[in-house]
XYZ file of C-alpha atoms in Angstrom:
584
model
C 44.801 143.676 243.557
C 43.281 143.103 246.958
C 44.022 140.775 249.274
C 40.546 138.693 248.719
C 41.407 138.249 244.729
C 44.645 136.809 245.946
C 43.135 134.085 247.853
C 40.887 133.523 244.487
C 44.215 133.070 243.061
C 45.509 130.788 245.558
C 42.650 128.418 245.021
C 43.243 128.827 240.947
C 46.455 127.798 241.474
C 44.714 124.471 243.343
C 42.450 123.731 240.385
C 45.619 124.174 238.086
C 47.464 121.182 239.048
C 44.261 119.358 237.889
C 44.106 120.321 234.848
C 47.487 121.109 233.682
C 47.962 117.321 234.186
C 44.592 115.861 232.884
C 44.915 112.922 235.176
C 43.432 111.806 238.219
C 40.182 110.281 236.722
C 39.788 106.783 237.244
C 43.166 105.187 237.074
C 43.610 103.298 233.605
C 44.591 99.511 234.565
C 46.847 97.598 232.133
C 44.315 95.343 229.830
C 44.267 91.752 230.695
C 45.050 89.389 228.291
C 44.383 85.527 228.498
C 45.925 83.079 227.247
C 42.997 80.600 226.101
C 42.064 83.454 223.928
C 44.403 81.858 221.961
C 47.852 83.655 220.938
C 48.749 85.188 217.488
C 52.299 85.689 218.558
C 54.687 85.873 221.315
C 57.507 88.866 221.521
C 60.500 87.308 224.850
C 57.545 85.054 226.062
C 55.213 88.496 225.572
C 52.160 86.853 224.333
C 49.557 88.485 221.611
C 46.532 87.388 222.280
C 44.073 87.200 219.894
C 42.193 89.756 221.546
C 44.907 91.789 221.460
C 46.046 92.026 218.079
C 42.199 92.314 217.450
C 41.910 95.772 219.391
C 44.933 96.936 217.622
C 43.503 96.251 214.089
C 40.544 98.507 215.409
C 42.489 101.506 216.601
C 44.457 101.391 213.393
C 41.087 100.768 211.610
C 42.226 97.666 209.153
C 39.207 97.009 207.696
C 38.579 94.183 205.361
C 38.863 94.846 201.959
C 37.477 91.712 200.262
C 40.914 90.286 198.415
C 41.828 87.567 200.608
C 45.622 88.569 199.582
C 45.467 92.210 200.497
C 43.786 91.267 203.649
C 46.643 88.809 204.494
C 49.103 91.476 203.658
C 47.447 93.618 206.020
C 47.307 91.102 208.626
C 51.333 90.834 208.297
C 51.940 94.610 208.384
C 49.840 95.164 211.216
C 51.165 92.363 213.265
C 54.934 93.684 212.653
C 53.826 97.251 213.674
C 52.371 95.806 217.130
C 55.182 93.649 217.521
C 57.642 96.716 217.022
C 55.088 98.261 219.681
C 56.031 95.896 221.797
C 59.837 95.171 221.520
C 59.895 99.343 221.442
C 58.363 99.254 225.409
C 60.619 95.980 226.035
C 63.770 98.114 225.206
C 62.174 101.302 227.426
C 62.040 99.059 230.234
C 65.427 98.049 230.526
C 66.674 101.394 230.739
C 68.409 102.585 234.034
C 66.605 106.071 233.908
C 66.772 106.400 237.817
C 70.775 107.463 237.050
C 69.824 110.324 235.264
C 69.649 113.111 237.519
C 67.842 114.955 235.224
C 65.439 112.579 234.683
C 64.775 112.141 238.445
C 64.357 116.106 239.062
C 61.932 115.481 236.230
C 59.867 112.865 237.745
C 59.920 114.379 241.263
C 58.466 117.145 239.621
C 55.608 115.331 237.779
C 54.705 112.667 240.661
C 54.568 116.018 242.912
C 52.073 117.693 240.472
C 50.187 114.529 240.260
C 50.068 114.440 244.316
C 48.295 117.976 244.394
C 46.029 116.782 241.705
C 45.220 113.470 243.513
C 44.358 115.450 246.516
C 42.338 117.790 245.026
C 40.261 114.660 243.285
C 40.408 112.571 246.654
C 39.197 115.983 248.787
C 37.595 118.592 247.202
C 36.210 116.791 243.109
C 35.326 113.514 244.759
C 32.791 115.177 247.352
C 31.228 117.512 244.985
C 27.496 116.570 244.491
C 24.606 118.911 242.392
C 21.205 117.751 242.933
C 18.363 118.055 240.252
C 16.469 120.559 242.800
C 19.646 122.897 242.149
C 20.189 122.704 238.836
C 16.320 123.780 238.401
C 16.448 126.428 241.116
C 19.449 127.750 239.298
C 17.190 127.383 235.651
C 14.230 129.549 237.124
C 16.467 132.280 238.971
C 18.198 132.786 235.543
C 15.339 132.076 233.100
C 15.835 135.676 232.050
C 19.291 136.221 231.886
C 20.562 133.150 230.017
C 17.664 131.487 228.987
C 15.204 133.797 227.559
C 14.226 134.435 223.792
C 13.558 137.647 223.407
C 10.847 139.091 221.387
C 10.378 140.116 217.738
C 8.469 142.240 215.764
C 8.146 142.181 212.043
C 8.289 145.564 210.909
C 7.772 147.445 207.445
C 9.668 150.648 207.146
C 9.471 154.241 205.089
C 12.253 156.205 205.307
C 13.063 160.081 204.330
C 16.245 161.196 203.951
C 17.532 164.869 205.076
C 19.558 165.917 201.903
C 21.614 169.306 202.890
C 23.045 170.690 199.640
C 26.676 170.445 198.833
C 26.888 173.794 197.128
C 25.352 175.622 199.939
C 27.885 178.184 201.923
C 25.967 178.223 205.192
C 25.564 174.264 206.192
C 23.665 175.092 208.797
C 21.278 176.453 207.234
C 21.100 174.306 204.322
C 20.065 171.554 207.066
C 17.796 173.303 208.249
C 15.755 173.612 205.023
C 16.496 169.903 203.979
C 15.205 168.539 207.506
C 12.111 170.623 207.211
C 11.308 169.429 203.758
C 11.924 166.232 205.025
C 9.885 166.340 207.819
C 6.828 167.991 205.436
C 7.271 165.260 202.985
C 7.114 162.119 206.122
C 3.959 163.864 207.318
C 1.944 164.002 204.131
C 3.116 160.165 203.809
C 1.717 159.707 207.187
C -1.622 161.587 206.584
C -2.063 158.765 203.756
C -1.451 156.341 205.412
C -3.714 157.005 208.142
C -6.717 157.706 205.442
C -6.026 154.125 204.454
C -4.076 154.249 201.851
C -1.674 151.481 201.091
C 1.596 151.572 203.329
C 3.423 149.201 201.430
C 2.703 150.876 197.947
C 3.977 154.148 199.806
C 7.104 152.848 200.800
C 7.746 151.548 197.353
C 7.006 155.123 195.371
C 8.721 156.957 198.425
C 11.446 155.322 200.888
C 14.923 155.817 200.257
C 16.317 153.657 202.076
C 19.014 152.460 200.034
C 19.763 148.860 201.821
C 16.178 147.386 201.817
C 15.996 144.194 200.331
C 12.445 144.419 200.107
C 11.016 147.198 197.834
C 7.625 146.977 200.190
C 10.024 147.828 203.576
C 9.239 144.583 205.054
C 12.737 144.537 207.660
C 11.609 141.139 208.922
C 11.981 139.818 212.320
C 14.219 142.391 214.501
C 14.743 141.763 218.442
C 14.537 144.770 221.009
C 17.619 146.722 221.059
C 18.625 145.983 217.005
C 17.472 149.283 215.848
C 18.616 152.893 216.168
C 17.399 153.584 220.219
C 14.081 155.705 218.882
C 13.193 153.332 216.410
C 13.168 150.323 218.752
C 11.240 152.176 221.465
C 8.192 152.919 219.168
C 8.330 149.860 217.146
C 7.970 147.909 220.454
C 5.211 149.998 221.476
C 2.869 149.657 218.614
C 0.536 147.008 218.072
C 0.002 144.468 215.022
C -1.323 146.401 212.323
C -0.435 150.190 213.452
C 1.452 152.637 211.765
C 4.045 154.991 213.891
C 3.778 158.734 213.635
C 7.139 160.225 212.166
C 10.209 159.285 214.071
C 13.307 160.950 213.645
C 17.268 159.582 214.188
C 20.323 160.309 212.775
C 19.430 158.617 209.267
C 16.373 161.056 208.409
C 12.310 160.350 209.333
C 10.636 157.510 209.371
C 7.158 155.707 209.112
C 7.016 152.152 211.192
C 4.540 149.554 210.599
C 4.248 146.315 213.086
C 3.119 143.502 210.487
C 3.459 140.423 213.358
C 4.875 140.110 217.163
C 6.529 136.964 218.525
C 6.751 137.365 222.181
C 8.932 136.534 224.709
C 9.718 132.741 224.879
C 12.331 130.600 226.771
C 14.494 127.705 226.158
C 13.181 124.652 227.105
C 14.589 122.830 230.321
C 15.871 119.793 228.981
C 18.525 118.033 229.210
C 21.263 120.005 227.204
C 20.508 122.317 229.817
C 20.238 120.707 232.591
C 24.176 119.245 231.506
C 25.151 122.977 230.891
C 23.889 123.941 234.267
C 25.403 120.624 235.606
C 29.174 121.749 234.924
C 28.776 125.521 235.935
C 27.705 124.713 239.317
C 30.432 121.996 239.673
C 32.997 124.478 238.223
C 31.225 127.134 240.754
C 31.772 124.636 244.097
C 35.044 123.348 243.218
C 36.474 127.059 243.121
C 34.452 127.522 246.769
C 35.333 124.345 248.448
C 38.846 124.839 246.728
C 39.141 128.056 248.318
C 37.679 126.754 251.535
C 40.171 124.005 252.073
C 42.853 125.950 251.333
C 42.443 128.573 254.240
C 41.615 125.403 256.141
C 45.378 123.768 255.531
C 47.086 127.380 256.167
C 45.556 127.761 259.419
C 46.702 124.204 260.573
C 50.009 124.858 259.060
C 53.322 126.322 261.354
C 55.034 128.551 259.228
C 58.484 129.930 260.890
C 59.784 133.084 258.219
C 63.401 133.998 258.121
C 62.620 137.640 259.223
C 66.066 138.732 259.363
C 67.225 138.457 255.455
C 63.849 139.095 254.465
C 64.259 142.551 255.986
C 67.090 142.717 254.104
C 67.978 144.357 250.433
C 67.254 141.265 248.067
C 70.700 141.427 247.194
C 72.644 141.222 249.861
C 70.713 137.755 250.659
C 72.217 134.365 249.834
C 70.061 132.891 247.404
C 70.272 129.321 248.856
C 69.732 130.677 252.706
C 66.004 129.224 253.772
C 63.474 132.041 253.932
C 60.413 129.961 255.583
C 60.574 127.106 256.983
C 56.686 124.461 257.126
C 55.708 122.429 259.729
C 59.941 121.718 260.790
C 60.037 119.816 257.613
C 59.977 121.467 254.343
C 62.246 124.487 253.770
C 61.684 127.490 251.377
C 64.867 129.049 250.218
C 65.359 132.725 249.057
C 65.629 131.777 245.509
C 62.277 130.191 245.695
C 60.562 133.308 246.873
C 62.836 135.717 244.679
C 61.801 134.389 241.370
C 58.412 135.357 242.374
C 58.697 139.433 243.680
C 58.297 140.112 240.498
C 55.013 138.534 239.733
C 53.736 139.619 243.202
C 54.408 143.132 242.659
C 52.029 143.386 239.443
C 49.442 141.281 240.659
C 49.048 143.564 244.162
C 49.867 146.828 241.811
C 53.177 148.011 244.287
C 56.353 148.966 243.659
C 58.242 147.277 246.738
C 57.863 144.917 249.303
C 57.351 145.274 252.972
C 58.417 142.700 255.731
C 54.616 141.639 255.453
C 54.544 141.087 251.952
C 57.276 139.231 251.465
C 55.478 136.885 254.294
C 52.206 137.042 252.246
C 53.572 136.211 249.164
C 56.027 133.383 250.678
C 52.827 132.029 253.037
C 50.086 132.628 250.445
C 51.510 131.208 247.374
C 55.872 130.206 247.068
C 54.551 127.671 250.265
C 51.109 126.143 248.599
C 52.523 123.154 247.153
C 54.820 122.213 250.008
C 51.947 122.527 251.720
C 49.398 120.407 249.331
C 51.954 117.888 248.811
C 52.645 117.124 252.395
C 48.954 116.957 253.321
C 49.143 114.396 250.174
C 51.570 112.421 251.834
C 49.886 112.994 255.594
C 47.142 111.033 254.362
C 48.732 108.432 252.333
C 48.048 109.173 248.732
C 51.839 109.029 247.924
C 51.300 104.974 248.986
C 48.202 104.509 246.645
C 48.098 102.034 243.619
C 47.084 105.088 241.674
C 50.376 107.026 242.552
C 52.167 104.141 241.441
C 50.225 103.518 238.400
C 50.727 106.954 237.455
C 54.798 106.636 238.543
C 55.110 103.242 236.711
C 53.593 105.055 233.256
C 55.282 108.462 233.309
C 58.819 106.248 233.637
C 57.573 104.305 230.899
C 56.510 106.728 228.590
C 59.846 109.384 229.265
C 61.976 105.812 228.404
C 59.913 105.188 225.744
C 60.709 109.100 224.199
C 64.990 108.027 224.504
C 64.445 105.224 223.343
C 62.352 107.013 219.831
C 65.091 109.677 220.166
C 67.575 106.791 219.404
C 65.591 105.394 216.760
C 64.954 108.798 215.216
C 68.780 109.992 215.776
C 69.900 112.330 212.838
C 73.387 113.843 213.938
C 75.764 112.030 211.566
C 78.754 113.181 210.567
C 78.490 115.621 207.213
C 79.466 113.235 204.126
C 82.745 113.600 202.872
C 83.181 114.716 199.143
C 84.071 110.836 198.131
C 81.046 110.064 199.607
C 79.227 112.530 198.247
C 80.626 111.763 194.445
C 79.969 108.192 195.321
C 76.173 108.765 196.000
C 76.086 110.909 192.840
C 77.582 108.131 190.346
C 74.919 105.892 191.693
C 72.193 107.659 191.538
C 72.758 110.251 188.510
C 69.457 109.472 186.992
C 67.936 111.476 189.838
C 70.255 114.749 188.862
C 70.472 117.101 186.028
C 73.514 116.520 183.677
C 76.425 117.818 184.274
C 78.755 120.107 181.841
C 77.670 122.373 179.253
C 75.164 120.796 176.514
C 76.725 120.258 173.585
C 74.599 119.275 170.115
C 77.079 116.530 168.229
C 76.795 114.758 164.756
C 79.056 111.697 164.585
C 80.417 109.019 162.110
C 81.802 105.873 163.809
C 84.536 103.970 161.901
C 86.301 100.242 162.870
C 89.561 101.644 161.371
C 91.298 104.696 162.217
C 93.217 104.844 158.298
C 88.728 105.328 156.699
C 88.536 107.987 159.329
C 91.129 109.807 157.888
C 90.239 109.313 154.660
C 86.655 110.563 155.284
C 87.884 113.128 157.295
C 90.047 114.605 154.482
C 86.850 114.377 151.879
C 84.693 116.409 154.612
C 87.762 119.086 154.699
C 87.596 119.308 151.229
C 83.629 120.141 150.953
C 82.166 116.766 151.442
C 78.476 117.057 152.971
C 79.367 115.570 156.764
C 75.699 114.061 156.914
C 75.851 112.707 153.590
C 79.025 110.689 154.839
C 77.332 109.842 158.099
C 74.337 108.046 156.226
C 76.830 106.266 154.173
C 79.149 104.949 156.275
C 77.552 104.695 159.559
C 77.231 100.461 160.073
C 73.777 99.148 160.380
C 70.491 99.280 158.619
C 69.569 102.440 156.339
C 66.295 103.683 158.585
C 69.160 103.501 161.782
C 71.559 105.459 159.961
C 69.353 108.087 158.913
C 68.934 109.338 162.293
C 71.872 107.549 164.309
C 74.452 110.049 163.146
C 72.682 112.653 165.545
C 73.598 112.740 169.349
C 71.446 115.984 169.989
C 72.761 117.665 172.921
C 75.076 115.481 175.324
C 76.299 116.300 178.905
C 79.634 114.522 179.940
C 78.196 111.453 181.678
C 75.890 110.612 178.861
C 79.006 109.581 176.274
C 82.839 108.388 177.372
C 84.734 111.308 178.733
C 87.135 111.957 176.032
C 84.310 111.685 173.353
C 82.620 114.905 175.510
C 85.662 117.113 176.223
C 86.534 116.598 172.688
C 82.927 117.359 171.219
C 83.157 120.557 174.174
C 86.762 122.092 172.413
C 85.450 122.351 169.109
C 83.824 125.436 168.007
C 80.477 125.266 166.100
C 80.808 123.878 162.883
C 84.032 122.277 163.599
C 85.108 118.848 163.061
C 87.202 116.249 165.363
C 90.189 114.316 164.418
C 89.457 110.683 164.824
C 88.566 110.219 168.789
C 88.800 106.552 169.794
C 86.118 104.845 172.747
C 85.371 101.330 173.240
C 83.069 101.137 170.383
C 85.303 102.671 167.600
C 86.780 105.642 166.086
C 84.646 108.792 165.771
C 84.534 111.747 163.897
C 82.780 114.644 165.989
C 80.958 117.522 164.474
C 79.478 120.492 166.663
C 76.510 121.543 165.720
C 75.251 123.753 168.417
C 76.835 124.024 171.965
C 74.742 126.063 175.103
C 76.696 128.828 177.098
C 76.243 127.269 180.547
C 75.620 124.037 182.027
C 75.287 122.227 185.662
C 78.475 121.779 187.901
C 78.768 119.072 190.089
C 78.886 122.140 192.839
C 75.391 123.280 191.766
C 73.701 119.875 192.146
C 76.085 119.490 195.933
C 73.232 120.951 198.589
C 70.667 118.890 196.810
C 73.186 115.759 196.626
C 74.281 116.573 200.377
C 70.225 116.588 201.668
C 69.789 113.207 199.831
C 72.770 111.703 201.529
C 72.188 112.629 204.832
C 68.259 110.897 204.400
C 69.846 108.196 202.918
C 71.985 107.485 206.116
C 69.140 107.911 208.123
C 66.721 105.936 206.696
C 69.653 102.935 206.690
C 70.483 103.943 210.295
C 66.386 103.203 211.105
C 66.545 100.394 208.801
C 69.186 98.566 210.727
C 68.284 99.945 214.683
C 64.897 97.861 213.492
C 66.550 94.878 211.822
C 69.086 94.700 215.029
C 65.671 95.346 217.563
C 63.834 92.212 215.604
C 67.215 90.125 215.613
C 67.726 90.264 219.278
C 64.061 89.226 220.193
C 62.923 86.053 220.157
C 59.305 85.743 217.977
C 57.050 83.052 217.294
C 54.083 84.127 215.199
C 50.731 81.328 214.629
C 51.040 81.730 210.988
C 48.218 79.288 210.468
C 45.964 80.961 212.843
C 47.436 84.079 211.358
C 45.848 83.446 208.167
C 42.457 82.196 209.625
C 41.784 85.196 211.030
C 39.056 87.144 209.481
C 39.435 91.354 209.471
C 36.469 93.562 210.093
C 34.289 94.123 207.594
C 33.529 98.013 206.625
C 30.029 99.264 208.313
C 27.481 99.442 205.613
């Protein structure tokens, strides 16, 4: 890299600030909001204006939807969102972020970058002016090399192939014979043509051109420089109407007609282009003047290098010892310039760094923003309104991120297993059963003594289903079809009815088994080989617990934010307000 590139660089490094940051355009004022507008609501003597809460309904684009309810419902919501907006910034601004020191290395940082962007606006952007006579000087001493359309020509093709045989020991000579047939066979085509007969009807009996579209060879419109170098220099050469002699390439022989030309044409001046032309020459004389006042500020600057450690090995240098010190005020220290050798070594393609190097690459570059920044402050830009717009809305918006980050906070403590058996009871509608499925038949009994008795007559043959249906209580449709659980899970019946019913073998039948609504006789009619555990459903259980303690810790940081304001909301006018109709 030579030493001219790196003062491109240096200037690069200029425009950066400016657009890493994306500010500096005309400072954004805070919008003004009057109080005969008449007020919707006030948030701690806040007020919303109607005004206000109007341009919030249009950036949230709350349209009217023509049900005076759903409108008033939007209304509500969208007033509580802005007035969360607002109690949100209220809590940012009453947080002592100045004794973070963190958050101050931070800011110094970003107010510094803003400086060397302000500068470059205030110096270098702010005085850059394009007249129309340059834009269209620029137009005409480029027509051709951005703005031109090149020609066409429409063009009907015949093409013959040279087909070497595959069989053929000597290649070469099989070639041979194939390109002179082929060459025979495109000259008698181009004898016919010239003694008038049809070209297109030609190139539909004869071209091989596998990839036409267009049996009659018709290519369409093809610019200079599409086609296979011979091709294109004949085709542009021939005139409407005119058929080529043979021209060979690598693809075979081949007959050219020129069926229309469209010359040369260029794009309009207008003014798309005139915009286009606009930014390249502002882009062009920001890098110049960019470049220009850089050199400028290095030749007014005193630099004073450290030359004794910087003629020392790197590593026998104490990082925080000052290696260049500008204008007696602002000190470089080793570290600074260390953590770019690296970068410097690459960009100038060497492998080590001399004394005057290390002075290049501390004066050219590691110095530029002391440098920008205290010009900045030489001429008063760190005492502007703008600076301390810009200050007063980068401290809002990094209070206003802690302040989300506290609203958004998701590092609970892991739920406990009670907890986690706790959430599960209440919400086991959301889970799969638990235990192993088991298919039951069952006949209920008030008395413990018929159980027996019925259980006796089913051990000595008795149909079980036949008994069901004739002693199960209620009406005869019910016990038809009450007598069979199909397959239960143990929280779907009482516990000991399940680990009963999940004993017995298939086929089997219970001793009487007692629950709250009587005395049961369990059969098993079919029973599955695996079920859920409640340590299969646990990571799914766990994830829902831990959303569930977020979504009540947002829940209450929002109830506690709205408790602690004071609100008073114009319900009347509220109401009376009328939402934006849709367009169309």
């Amino acid at each position: 890299m030579s030493r001219s590139i790196f003062t491109v660089l240096l200037a690069a490094f200029f425009v950066f600030h400016l657009t890493h940051l994306g500010c500096c355009q005309s400072p954004e004022t805070e919008k003004g909001y009057l109080l005969e507008e008449g007020l919707v609501a006030k948030v701690n003597d806040e007020p919303i204006t109607l005004k206000r809460f109007h341009d919030f309904l249009k950036s949230r684009r709350i349209l009217s939807s023509n049900d005076s309810g759903e409108d008033q419902k939007k209304k509500e919501d969208a007033l509580h969102d802005l007035i969360e907006e607002i109690l949100i910034d209220q809590k940012a601004l009453s947080l002592d972020l100045e004794s973070d020191p963190g958050f101050v290395r931070h800011k110094n940082q970003h107010m510094n970058d803003f400086l060397i962007s302000y500068l470059h606006v205030k110096e270098i952007i702010g005085k850059i002016q394009i007249t129309e006579e340059e834009i269209e000087e620029y137009y005409e001493q480029h027509k051709d090399e951005f703005y031109a359309i090149p020609g066409k020509r429409q063009i009907r093709r015949l093409l013959i192939k040279i087909r070497p045989g595959s069989t053929q020991e000597d290649y070469v000579e099989s070639y041979k014979k194939a390109e002179e047939a082929a060459k025979k066979k495109i000259e008698a085509l181009y004898q016919r043509a010239k003694a008038g007969e049809d070209f297109a009807e030609l190139v539909r009996q004869y071209s091989e051109d596998a990839n036409r579209t267009d049996l009659s060879g018709n290519m369409g419109y093809v610019e200079k420089g599409k086609l296979s170098p011979p091709l294109d220099s004949v085709a542009f050469s021939l005139k409407v109407g005119e058929i080529s002699p043979p021209v060979r390439d690598k693809r075979g022989y081949h007959l050219i007609s020129v069926l229309d030309i469209e010359e040369k044409q260029y794009r309009e001046f207008n003014e798309r282009v005139a915009r286009g032309i606009r930014r390249f020459l502002e882009e062009e004389k920001t890098k110049e003047m960019s470049r220009e006042y850089l050199e400028e500020l290095k030749e007014k600057t005193k630099f004073v290098y450290h030359e004794e450690i910087l003629e020392l090995p790197d590593s026998l240098v104490d990082e925080n010892d000052w290696a260049l010190v500008i204008n007696d005020l602002d000190t470089i220290e080793f570290k600074d310039f260390a953590s770019k050798t690296g970068w410097y070594k690459v960009s100038m393609g060497i492998d080590s760094l001399t004394l005057e190097d290390k002075k290049d690459l501390l004066g050219n570059f590691v110095a530029m923003s002391a440098i920008l920044i205290g010009e900045a402050e030489r001429r008063g830009y760190r005492d502007s309104l703008d600076y301390q717009v810009e200050e007063r809305a980068f401290v809002l918006d990094e209070a206003r991120k802690r302040v989300e980050e506290e609203r958004r906070r998701q590092d609970f403590p892991p739920p406990t297993r009670e907890e986690l058996e706790a959430y599960y009871q209440a919400h086991k509608i959301d889970y799969p059963p638990l235990g192993i499925p088991v298919h039951v038949h069952h006949i209920i009994f008030d008395d413990s003594l018929e159980a027996v008795e019925v259980l006796n007559q089913i051990r000595n043959g008795a149909d079980f289903v036949e008994l069901a249906k004739k002693h199960y209580p209620g009406e005869p449709e019910i016990r038809d079809v009450a007598y069979d659980l199909g397959f239960i899970t143990q929280d779907e019946m009482p516990q000991n009815f399940y680990e009963k019913a999940l004993s017995l073998k298939v086929g089997e039948v219970s001793e009487p088994v007692r629950t709250e609504w009587g005395f049961h006789l369990i059969k098993v009619v079919d029973k599955k080989e695996e079920g859920n555990t409640f340590e299969d459903i646990l990571p799914e259980v766990r994830k829902d617990v831990k959303w569930e303690k977020i979504r009540e810790y947002r829940e209450n940081w929002e109830r506690a934010l709205f408790d602690q304001a004071e609100i008073w909301i114009d319900e009347k006018l509220l109401k009376e307000l009328e939402l934006d109709k849709p367009e169309g």
